[in-house]
mmCIF file of C-alpha atoms in Angstrom:
data_model
loop_
_atom_site.group_PDB
_atom_site.id
_atom_site.type_symbol
_atom_site.label_atom_id
_atom_site.label_comp_id
_atom_site.label_asym_id
_atom_site.label_seq_id
_atom_site.Cartn_x
_atom_site.Cartn_y
_atom_site.Cartn_z
ATOM 1 C CA UNK A 1 57.798 52.937 -180.188
ATOM 2 C CA UNK A 2 56.255 55.980 -181.846
ATOM 3 C CA UNK A 3 52.819 56.609 -180.446
ATOM 4 C CA UNK A 4 49.626 57.264 -182.366
ATOM 5 C CA UNK A 5 48.395 60.833 -182.059
ATOM 6 C CA UNK A 6 46.546 61.104 -178.780
ATOM 7 C CA UNK A 7 43.501 63.156 -177.979
ATOM 8 C CA UNK A 8 45.444 66.030 -176.435
ATOM 9 C CA UNK A 9 47.599 66.339 -179.579
ATOM 10 C CA UNK A 10 44.500 66.425 -181.778
ATOM 11 C CA UNK A 11 42.931 69.175 -179.712
ATOM 12 C CA UNK A 12 46.121 71.245 -179.908
ATOM 13 C CA UNK A 13 46.056 70.834 -183.686
ATOM 14 C CA UNK A 14 42.399 71.873 -183.668
ATOM 15 C CA UNK A 15 43.183 75.234 -182.085
ATOM 16 C CA UNK A 16 45.646 76.057 -184.862
ATOM 17 C CA UNK A 17 43.253 74.757 -187.519
ATOM 18 C CA UNK A 18 40.323 76.757 -186.201
ATOM 19 C CA UNK A 19 42.394 79.938 -186.057
ATOM 20 C CA UNK A 20 43.598 79.485 -189.622
ATOM 21 C CA UNK A 21 40.085 78.753 -190.845
ATOM 22 C CA UNK A 22 38.781 81.903 -189.174
ATOM 23 C CA UNK A 23 40.995 84.015 -191.444
ATOM 24 C CA UNK A 24 39.762 82.341 -194.632
ATOM 25 C CA UNK A 25 37.058 83.714 -196.893
ATOM 26 C CA UNK A 26 33.466 82.847 -196.092
ATOM 27 C CA UNK A 27 31.818 83.104 -199.504
ATOM 28 C CA UNK A 28 28.668 81.068 -199.732
ATOM 29 C CA UNK A 29 28.893 77.915 -201.835
ATOM 30 C CA UNK A 30 26.031 76.583 -203.916
ATOM 31 C CA UNK A 31 27.166 73.013 -203.167
ATOM 32 C CA UNK A 32 25.325 70.656 -202.827
ATOM 33 C CA UNK A 33 22.634 70.911 -205.463
ATOM 34 C CA UNK A 34 21.855 67.175 -205.451
ATOM 35 C CA UNK A 35 22.397 64.086 -203.227
ATOM 36 C CA UNK A 36 25.994 63.288 -202.295
ATOM 37 C CA UNK A 37 27.426 59.757 -202.065
ATOM 38 C CA UNK A 38 29.665 58.962 -199.110
ATOM 39 C CA UNK A 39 31.724 55.810 -199.680
ATOM 40 C CA UNK A 40 32.299 53.985 -196.381
ATOM 41 C CA UNK A 41 34.975 51.313 -196.981
ATOM 42 C CA UNK A 42 33.713 48.847 -194.381
ATOM 43 C CA UNK A 43 30.495 46.849 -193.930
ATOM 44 C CA UNK A 44 27.605 48.381 -192.007
ATOM 45 C CA UNK A 45 27.840 48.130 -188.234
ATOM 46 C CA UNK A 46 31.479 49.044 -187.749
ATOM 47 C CA UNK A 47 33.113 52.085 -186.217
ATOM 48 C CA UNK A 48 33.118 54.113 -189.436
ATOM 49 C CA UNK A 49 29.378 53.545 -189.794
ATOM 50 C CA UNK A 50 28.832 54.577 -186.176
ATOM 51 C CA UNK A 51 29.874 58.117 -187.096
ATOM 52 C CA UNK A 52 28.987 58.241 -190.796
ATOM 53 C CA UNK A 53 25.280 57.545 -190.341
ATOM 54 C CA UNK A 54 24.463 60.131 -187.659
ATOM 55 C CA UNK A 55 26.624 62.621 -189.557
ATOM 56 C CA UNK A 56 24.668 61.853 -192.730
ATOM 57 C CA UNK A 57 21.354 62.353 -190.938
ATOM 58 C CA UNK A 58 22.348 65.820 -189.717
ATOM 59 C CA UNK A 59 23.907 66.692 -193.085
ATOM 60 C CA UNK A 60 20.595 65.962 -194.812
ATOM 61 C CA UNK A 61 18.592 67.892 -192.225
ATOM 62 C CA UNK A 62 20.741 71.009 -192.473
ATOM 63 C CA UNK A 63 21.673 71.050 -196.178
ATOM 64 C CA UNK A 64 18.415 69.712 -197.580
ATOM 65 C CA UNK A 65 20.323 67.152 -199.655
ATOM 66 C CA UNK A 66 20.924 63.499 -198.804
ATOM 67 C CA UNK A 67 24.332 62.118 -197.902
ATOM 68 C CA UNK A 68 23.914 58.556 -199.147
ATOM 69 C CA UNK A 69 26.048 55.922 -197.404
ATOM 70 C CA UNK A 70 27.614 53.425 -199.811
ATOM 71 C CA UNK A 71 29.290 50.607 -197.845
ATOM 72 C CA UNK A 72 32.151 49.071 -199.880
ATOM 73 C CA UNK A 73 33.969 46.696 -197.533
ATOM 74 C CA UNK A 74 36.994 44.558 -198.261
ATOM 75 C CA UNK A 75 40.813 44.400 -198.145
ATOM 76 C CA UNK A 76 41.123 46.247 -194.854
ATOM 77 C CA UNK A 77 39.271 49.271 -196.191
ATOM 78 C CA UNK A 78 41.456 49.657 -199.265
ATOM 79 C CA UNK A 79 38.835 48.407 -201.729
ATOM 80 C CA UNK A 80 36.476 51.254 -200.917
ATOM 81 C CA UNK A 81 39.354 53.717 -200.927
ATOM 82 C CA UNK A 82 40.358 52.557 -204.406
ATOM 83 C CA UNK A 83 36.802 53.050 -205.658
ATOM 84 C CA UNK A 84 36.635 56.520 -204.126
ATOM 85 C CA UNK A 85 40.020 57.537 -205.536
ATOM 86 C CA UNK A 86 38.800 56.691 -209.050
ATOM 87 C CA UNK A 87 35.393 58.362 -208.696
ATOM 88 C CA UNK A 88 34.484 61.393 -210.785
ATOM 89 C CA UNK A 89 35.873 64.490 -209.035
ATOM 90 C CA UNK A 90 32.621 66.425 -209.390
ATOM 91 C CA UNK A 91 32.055 67.039 -205.689
ATOM 92 C CA UNK A 92 29.311 64.454 -205.347
ATOM 93 C CA UNK A 93 31.372 61.478 -204.219
ATOM 94 C CA UNK A 94 33.130 61.715 -200.868
ATOM 95 C CA UNK A 95 35.060 59.122 -198.908
ATOM 96 C CA UNK A 96 34.992 58.482 -195.168
ATOM 97 C CA UNK A 97 38.252 56.823 -194.269
ATOM 98 C CA UNK A 98 39.957 56.081 -191.000
ATOM 99 C CA UNK A 99 43.287 55.496 -189.324
ATOM 100 C CA UNK A 100 43.389 52.234 -191.325
ATOM 101 C CA UNK A 101 44.103 54.282 -194.433
ATOM 102 C CA UNK A 102 47.192 55.798 -192.875
ATOM 103 C CA UNK A 103 48.374 52.257 -192.088
ATOM 104 C CA UNK A 104 47.604 50.763 -195.505
ATOM 105 C CA UNK A 105 50.609 52.234 -197.394
ATOM 106 C CA UNK A 106 52.927 50.262 -195.083
ATOM 107 C CA UNK A 107 50.902 47.046 -195.254
ATOM 108 C CA UNK A 108 49.836 46.864 -198.906
ATOM 109 C CA UNK A 109 52.860 47.165 -201.236
ATOM 110 C CA UNK A 110 50.736 47.136 -204.397
ATOM 111 C CA UNK A 111 47.883 49.543 -203.682
ATOM 112 C CA UNK A 112 46.322 50.853 -206.890
ATOM 113 C CA UNK A 113 45.776 54.280 -205.346
ATOM 114 C CA UNK A 114 47.837 56.740 -203.306
ATOM 115 C CA UNK A 115 45.832 58.447 -200.580
ATOM 116 C CA UNK A 116 48.267 61.364 -200.529
ATOM 117 C CA UNK A 117 48.226 61.921 -204.300
ATOM 118 C CA UNK A 118 44.805 60.703 -205.437
ATOM 119 C CA UNK A 119 42.628 62.106 -202.658
ATOM 120 C CA UNK A 120 42.115 65.487 -201.004
ATOM 121 C CA UNK A 121 41.763 65.414 -197.196
ATOM 122 C CA UNK A 122 38.794 67.538 -196.134
ATOM 123 C CA UNK A 123 38.038 67.192 -192.428
ATOM 124 C CA UNK A 124 38.785 65.038 -189.381
ATOM 125 C CA UNK A 125 35.387 63.933 -188.107
ATOM 126 C CA UNK A 126 36.039 61.966 -184.919
ATOM 127 C CA UNK A 127 38.775 60.572 -182.718
ATOM 128 C CA UNK A 128 38.196 57.784 -180.209
ATOM 129 C CA UNK A 129 40.415 55.638 -177.988
ATOM 130 C CA UNK A 130 40.837 51.954 -178.648
ATOM 131 C CA UNK A 131 39.334 49.585 -176.060
ATOM 132 C CA UNK A 132 40.217 45.993 -175.122
ATOM 133 C CA UNK A 133 36.927 44.081 -175.080
ATOM 134 C CA UNK A 134 36.177 40.415 -174.442
ATOM 135 C CA UNK A 135 33.244 38.059 -174.677
ATOM 136 C CA UNK A 136 32.435 37.562 -170.960
ATOM 137 C CA UNK A 137 31.346 33.949 -171.485
ATOM 138 C CA UNK A 138 34.589 32.968 -173.188
ATOM 139 C CA UNK A 139 36.911 35.148 -171.111
ATOM 140 C CA UNK A 140 35.811 35.116 -167.493
ATOM 141 C CA UNK A 141 38.597 37.319 -166.119
ATOM 142 C CA UNK A 142 37.227 39.811 -163.612
ATOM 143 C CA UNK A 143 39.578 42.572 -164.698
ATOM 144 C CA UNK A 144 42.474 43.430 -166.968
ATOM 145 C CA UNK A 145 45.169 42.150 -164.621
ATOM 146 C CA UNK A 146 43.519 38.719 -164.478
ATOM 147 C CA UNK A 147 43.131 38.723 -168.267
ATOM 148 C CA UNK A 148 46.791 39.582 -168.773
ATOM 149 C CA UNK A 149 47.897 36.881 -166.344
ATOM 150 C CA UNK A 150 45.771 34.318 -168.195
ATOM 151 C CA UNK A 151 47.147 35.414 -171.579
ATOM 152 C CA UNK A 152 50.725 35.129 -170.359
ATOM 153 C CA UNK A 153 50.111 31.707 -168.811
ATOM 154 C CA UNK A 154 48.387 30.337 -171.931
ATOM 155 C CA UNK A 155 50.200 31.517 -175.083
ATOM 156 C CA UNK A 156 48.127 30.894 -178.203
ATOM 157 C CA UNK A 157 45.008 29.886 -176.294
ATOM 158 C CA UNK A 158 43.222 33.213 -176.824
ATOM 159 C CA UNK A 159 42.346 34.735 -180.189
ATOM 160 C CA UNK A 160 41.410 38.245 -181.236
ATOM 161 C CA UNK A 161 39.259 39.511 -184.080
ATOM 162 C CA UNK A 162 40.113 42.503 -186.251
ATOM 163 C CA UNK A 163 38.469 44.468 -189.050
ATOM 164 C CA UNK A 164 41.069 42.944 -191.365
ATOM 165 C CA UNK A 165 44.800 42.548 -191.714
ATOM 166 C CA UNK A 166 46.517 45.906 -191.690
ATOM 167 C CA UNK A 167 43.722 47.733 -189.864
ATOM 168 C CA UNK A 168 44.175 49.576 -186.586
ATOM 169 C CA UNK A 169 42.417 46.683 -184.824
ATOM 170 C CA UNK A 170 45.115 44.333 -186.106
ATOM 171 C CA UNK A 171 48.038 46.592 -185.250
ATOM 172 C CA UNK A 172 46.551 47.498 -181.872
ATOM 173 C CA UNK A 173 46.575 43.764 -181.121
ATOM 174 C CA UNK A 174 50.126 43.324 -182.363
ATOM 175 C CA UNK A 175 51.303 46.317 -180.366
ATOM 176 C CA UNK A 176 49.578 44.916 -177.298
ATOM 177 C CA UNK A 177 51.285 41.568 -177.761
ATOM 178 C CA UNK A 178 54.639 43.233 -178.222
ATOM 179 C CA UNK A 179 54.339 45.399 -175.130
ATOM 180 C CA UNK A 180 52.869 42.682 -172.873
ATOM 181 C CA UNK A 181 55.022 39.831 -174.237
ATOM 182 C CA UNK A 182 51.955 37.705 -174.897
ATOM 183 C CA UNK A 183 50.793 35.674 -177.887
ATOM 184 C CA UNK A 184 47.151 35.926 -178.985
ATOM 185 C CA UNK A 185 46.102 34.525 -182.368
ATOM 186 C CA UNK A 186 44.880 37.063 -184.921
ATOM 187 C CA UNK A 187 41.637 36.358 -186.814
ATOM 188 C CA UNK A 188 40.974 38.949 -189.557
ATOM 189 C CA UNK A 189 37.454 39.794 -190.778
ATOM 190 C CA UNK A 190 36.067 41.945 -193.579
ATOM 191 C CA UNK A 191 35.282 44.892 -191.330
ATOM 192 C CA UNK A 192 34.754 45.752 -187.676
ATOM 193 C CA UNK A 193 31.024 44.986 -187.895
ATOM 194 C CA UNK A 194 31.399 41.269 -188.715
ATOM 195 C CA UNK A 195 34.289 40.953 -186.240
ATOM 196 C CA UNK A 196 32.259 42.548 -183.478
ATOM 197 C CA UNK A 197 29.250 40.367 -184.289
ATOM 198 C CA UNK A 198 31.368 37.235 -183.845
ATOM 199 C CA UNK A 199 32.810 38.568 -180.597
ATOM 200 C CA UNK A 200 29.293 39.141 -179.277
ATOM 201 C CA UNK A 201 28.211 35.693 -180.507
ATOM 202 C CA UNK A 202 31.133 34.040 -178.722
ATOM 203 C CA UNK A 203 32.997 32.907 -181.828
ATOM 204 C CA UNK A 204 36.148 34.804 -180.765
ATOM 205 C CA UNK A 205 37.607 35.863 -177.433
ATOM 206 C CA UNK A 206 38.989 39.369 -177.673
ATOM 207 C CA UNK A 207 38.913 42.490 -179.805
ATOM 208 C CA UNK A 208 41.019 45.646 -179.791
ATOM 209 C CA UNK A 209 38.217 47.844 -181.049
ATOM 210 C CA UNK A 210 37.484 51.527 -181.449
ATOM 211 C CA UNK A 211 35.200 52.671 -178.668
ATOM 212 C CA UNK A 212 32.813 54.078 -181.260
ATOM 213 C CA UNK A 213 31.589 50.658 -182.369
ATOM 214 C CA UNK A 214 31.904 48.891 -179.002
ATOM 215 C CA UNK A 215 30.363 51.418 -176.608
ATOM 216 C CA UNK A 216 26.713 50.413 -177.012
ATOM 217 C CA UNK A 217 27.513 46.706 -176.673
ATOM 218 C CA UNK A 218 29.654 47.330 -173.595
ATOM 219 C CA UNK A 219 26.874 49.297 -171.944
ATOM 220 C CA UNK A 220 24.392 46.592 -172.943
ATOM 221 C CA UNK A 221 26.499 43.898 -171.277
ATOM 222 C CA UNK A 222 27.058 41.887 -174.442
ATOM 223 C CA UNK A 223 30.829 42.390 -174.262
ATOM 224 C CA UNK A 224 33.100 43.488 -171.423
ATOM 225 C CA UNK A 225 35.622 46.336 -171.522
ATOM 226 C CA UNK A 226 38.858 45.650 -169.663
ATOM 227 C CA UNK A 227 40.986 48.671 -170.617
ATOM 228 C CA UNK A 228 41.006 51.763 -172.821
ATOM 229 C CA UNK A 229 44.181 52.860 -174.555
ATOM 230 C CA UNK A 230 46.105 55.962 -173.627
ATOM 231 C CA UNK A 231 46.944 57.918 -170.540
ATOM 232 C CA UNK A 232 43.465 58.841 -169.361
ATOM 233 C CA UNK A 233 40.113 57.187 -168.848
ATOM 234 C CA UNK A 234 37.317 57.783 -171.315
ATOM 235 C CA UNK A 235 34.349 59.862 -170.113
ATOM 236 C CA UNK A 236 32.146 57.319 -171.893
ATOM 237 C CA UNK A 237 33.528 54.495 -169.697
ATOM 238 C CA UNK A 238 34.652 56.184 -166.473
ATOM 239 C CA UNK A 239 34.918 52.901 -164.565
ATOM 240 C CA UNK A 240 37.267 51.264 -167.082
ATOM 241 C CA UNK A 241 40.985 51.779 -166.384
ATOM 242 C CA UNK A 242 43.312 53.247 -168.996
ATOM 243 C CA UNK A 243 46.518 51.642 -170.247
ATOM 244 C CA UNK A 244 48.771 53.922 -168.213
ATOM 245 C CA UNK A 245 47.038 52.796 -165.014
ATOM 246 C CA UNK A 246 47.630 49.192 -165.987
ATOM 247 C CA UNK A 247 51.364 49.625 -166.425
ATOM 248 C CA UNK A 248 51.302 50.193 -170.194
ATOM 249 C CA UNK A 249 52.088 53.918 -170.546
ATOM 250 C CA UNK A 250 53.083 53.558 -174.197
ATOM 251 C CA UNK A 251 49.960 51.736 -175.324
ATOM 252 C CA UNK A 252 48.377 54.657 -177.170
ATOM 253 C CA UNK A 253 46.144 53.683 -180.059
ATOM 254 C CA UNK A 254 43.585 56.182 -181.292
ATOM 255 C CA UNK A 255 41.016 55.381 -183.942
ATOM 256 C CA UNK A 256 40.110 58.404 -186.034
ATOM 257 C CA UNK A 257 37.744 58.995 -188.932
ATOM 258 C CA UNK A 258 37.899 61.640 -191.648
ATOM 259 C CA UNK A 259 36.439 62.640 -194.989
ATOM 260 C CA UNK A 260 38.306 62.947 -198.296
ATOM 261 C CA UNK A 261 37.337 63.872 -201.855
ATOM 262 C CA UNK A 262 38.832 62.592 -205.122
ATOM 263 C CA UNK A 263 41.718 64.730 -206.400
ATOM 264 C CA UNK A 264 40.426 67.358 -208.797
ATOM 265 C CA UNK A 265 37.224 68.032 -206.868
ATOM 266 C CA UNK A 266 36.353 71.731 -207.363
ATOM 267 C CA UNK A 267 37.488 74.053 -204.583
ATOM 268 C CA UNK A 268 33.959 75.332 -203.924
ATOM 269 C CA UNK A 269 32.717 71.758 -203.460
ATOM 270 C CA UNK A 270 35.605 71.020 -201.094
ATOM 271 C CA UNK A 271 34.798 74.090 -199.025
ATOM 272 C CA UNK A 272 31.096 73.328 -199.135
ATOM 273 C CA UNK A 273 31.687 69.767 -197.940
ATOM 274 C CA UNK A 274 33.907 70.943 -195.078
ATOM 275 C CA UNK A 275 31.357 73.546 -194.024
ATOM 276 C CA UNK A 276 28.356 71.207 -194.186
ATOM 277 C CA UNK A 277 30.126 68.361 -192.402
ATOM 278 C CA UNK A 278 31.359 70.742 -189.712
ATOM 279 C CA UNK A 279 27.790 71.963 -189.192
ATOM 280 C CA UNK A 280 26.457 68.394 -189.105
ATOM 281 C CA UNK A 281 28.852 67.127 -186.437
ATOM 282 C CA UNK A 282 28.468 70.317 -184.384
ATOM 283 C CA UNK A 283 24.724 69.814 -183.838
ATOM 284 C CA UNK A 284 23.461 68.861 -180.398
ATOM 285 C CA UNK A 285 22.252 65.553 -181.818
ATOM 286 C CA UNK A 286 25.674 64.636 -183.197
ATOM 287 C CA UNK A 287 27.454 65.854 -180.069
ATOM 288 C CA UNK A 288 25.331 63.478 -177.999
ATOM 289 C CA UNK A 289 26.270 60.539 -180.247
ATOM 290 C CA UNK A 290 29.952 61.460 -180.161
ATOM 291 C CA UNK A 291 29.938 61.824 -176.355
ATOM 292 C CA UNK A 292 28.173 58.490 -175.913
ATOM 293 C CA UNK A 293 30.939 56.824 -177.907
ATOM 294 C CA UNK A 294 33.779 58.605 -176.145
ATOM 295 C CA UNK A 295 34.635 60.538 -179.302
ATOM 296 C CA UNK A 296 35.933 64.041 -179.903
ATOM 297 C CA UNK A 297 35.477 66.364 -182.867
ATOM 298 C CA UNK A 298 38.735 68.296 -183.156
ATOM 299 C CA UNK A 299 37.579 70.584 -185.997
ATOM 300 C CA UNK A 300 40.746 69.973 -188.012
ATOM 301 C CA UNK A 301 40.314 70.529 -191.758
ATOM 302 C CA UNK A 302 42.068 71.363 -195.009
ATOM 303 C CA UNK A 303 45.857 71.751 -194.751
ATOM 304 C CA UNK A 304 45.841 70.878 -191.047
ATOM 305 C CA UNK A 305 44.076 67.570 -191.704
ATOM 306 C CA UNK A 306 46.500 66.935 -194.563
ATOM 307 C CA UNK A 307 49.477 67.433 -192.219
ATOM 308 C CA UNK A 308 47.844 65.196 -189.628
ATOM 309 C CA UNK A 309 47.358 62.372 -192.144
ATOM 310 C CA UNK A 310 50.960 62.625 -193.343
ATOM 311 C CA UNK A 311 52.156 62.391 -189.747
ATOM 312 C CA UNK A 312 49.991 59.350 -189.100
ATOM 313 C CA UNK A 313 51.308 57.582 -192.206
ATOM 314 C CA UNK A 314 54.861 58.045 -190.937
ATOM 315 C CA UNK A 315 54.031 56.975 -187.383
ATOM 316 C CA UNK A 316 52.178 53.822 -188.391
ATOM 317 C CA UNK A 317 54.986 52.867 -190.784
ATOM 318 C CA UNK A 318 57.252 52.683 -187.753
ATOM 319 C CA UNK A 319 54.717 50.595 -185.818
ATOM 320 C CA UNK A 320 54.373 48.158 -188.733
ATOM 321 C CA UNK A 321 58.135 47.808 -189.015
ATOM 322 C CA UNK A 322 58.650 47.317 -185.278
ATOM 323 C CA UNK A 323 55.830 44.781 -184.885
ATOM 324 C CA UNK A 324 56.577 42.820 -188.053
ATOM 325 C CA UNK A 325 52.854 42.836 -188.895
ATOM 326 C CA UNK A 326 51.920 41.271 -192.225
ATOM 327 C CA UNK A 327 48.784 40.765 -194.281
ATOM 328 C CA UNK A 328 48.850 37.051 -193.412
#
């Protein structure tokens, strides 16, 4: 199984990206001269929102121009992506996508946009591990090992919510099932926010969520974290074991978020957007939010982000094929 890019890989890419950027020209851009729209392709309350909104607040404070969040949920994030891909390439519409958009080409055979041809990748904003969370009233297992034993003993009894078919939440669940030889019923939603709300309300049992949207609810006791993906624990949840500790060394699922612009966006607007977003997520206020959600800002932009996205598209295509995941 080809693994999703882990945090160490992203940081290595960041070093190369930062070095390359340092050699580029630093001419001042006049962008932005008016408010900028940021299309977020999921409903409010999900993982993308968890980073988009604090980023937008710092963007406005530093640039003096608003970064207006426009939530356009639906079709596993592809509806908003389609809208963004067709937006006027004037520099004033940006798109905040996620790992879901590297998965979509393998899951949606008839997409009316091509993220590699119709969009320009600007900057990778955040990378967070996936976390296995449960509603503690519906799943009373004391720890991950008890949960896994229950899942194996009761195939089909448990269900898990996702942000929609074809999202990283969905494939993280399918990969988990494949590697643990369990069967948990998939229940797709129109975004991580609604899925997480139903998990908290006790309408579903489990979620394979990005730590960015789950962290506050875990710390508040509304849901319980059993395991984080990858080979190391998250600083945000130091008491929660990682997959490698639980005998799943290949369960590496990283949720990442990045910003694109429609193809044809002027070069000075692209550079301006990269610079302003980099400044926004490098503030002490944003760093505190990122740290609280177990996220990292790898400072990967331009051609390096483009190469990263292409690699993710290839990797997730292999995961989709191996798992047999469908849009249901």
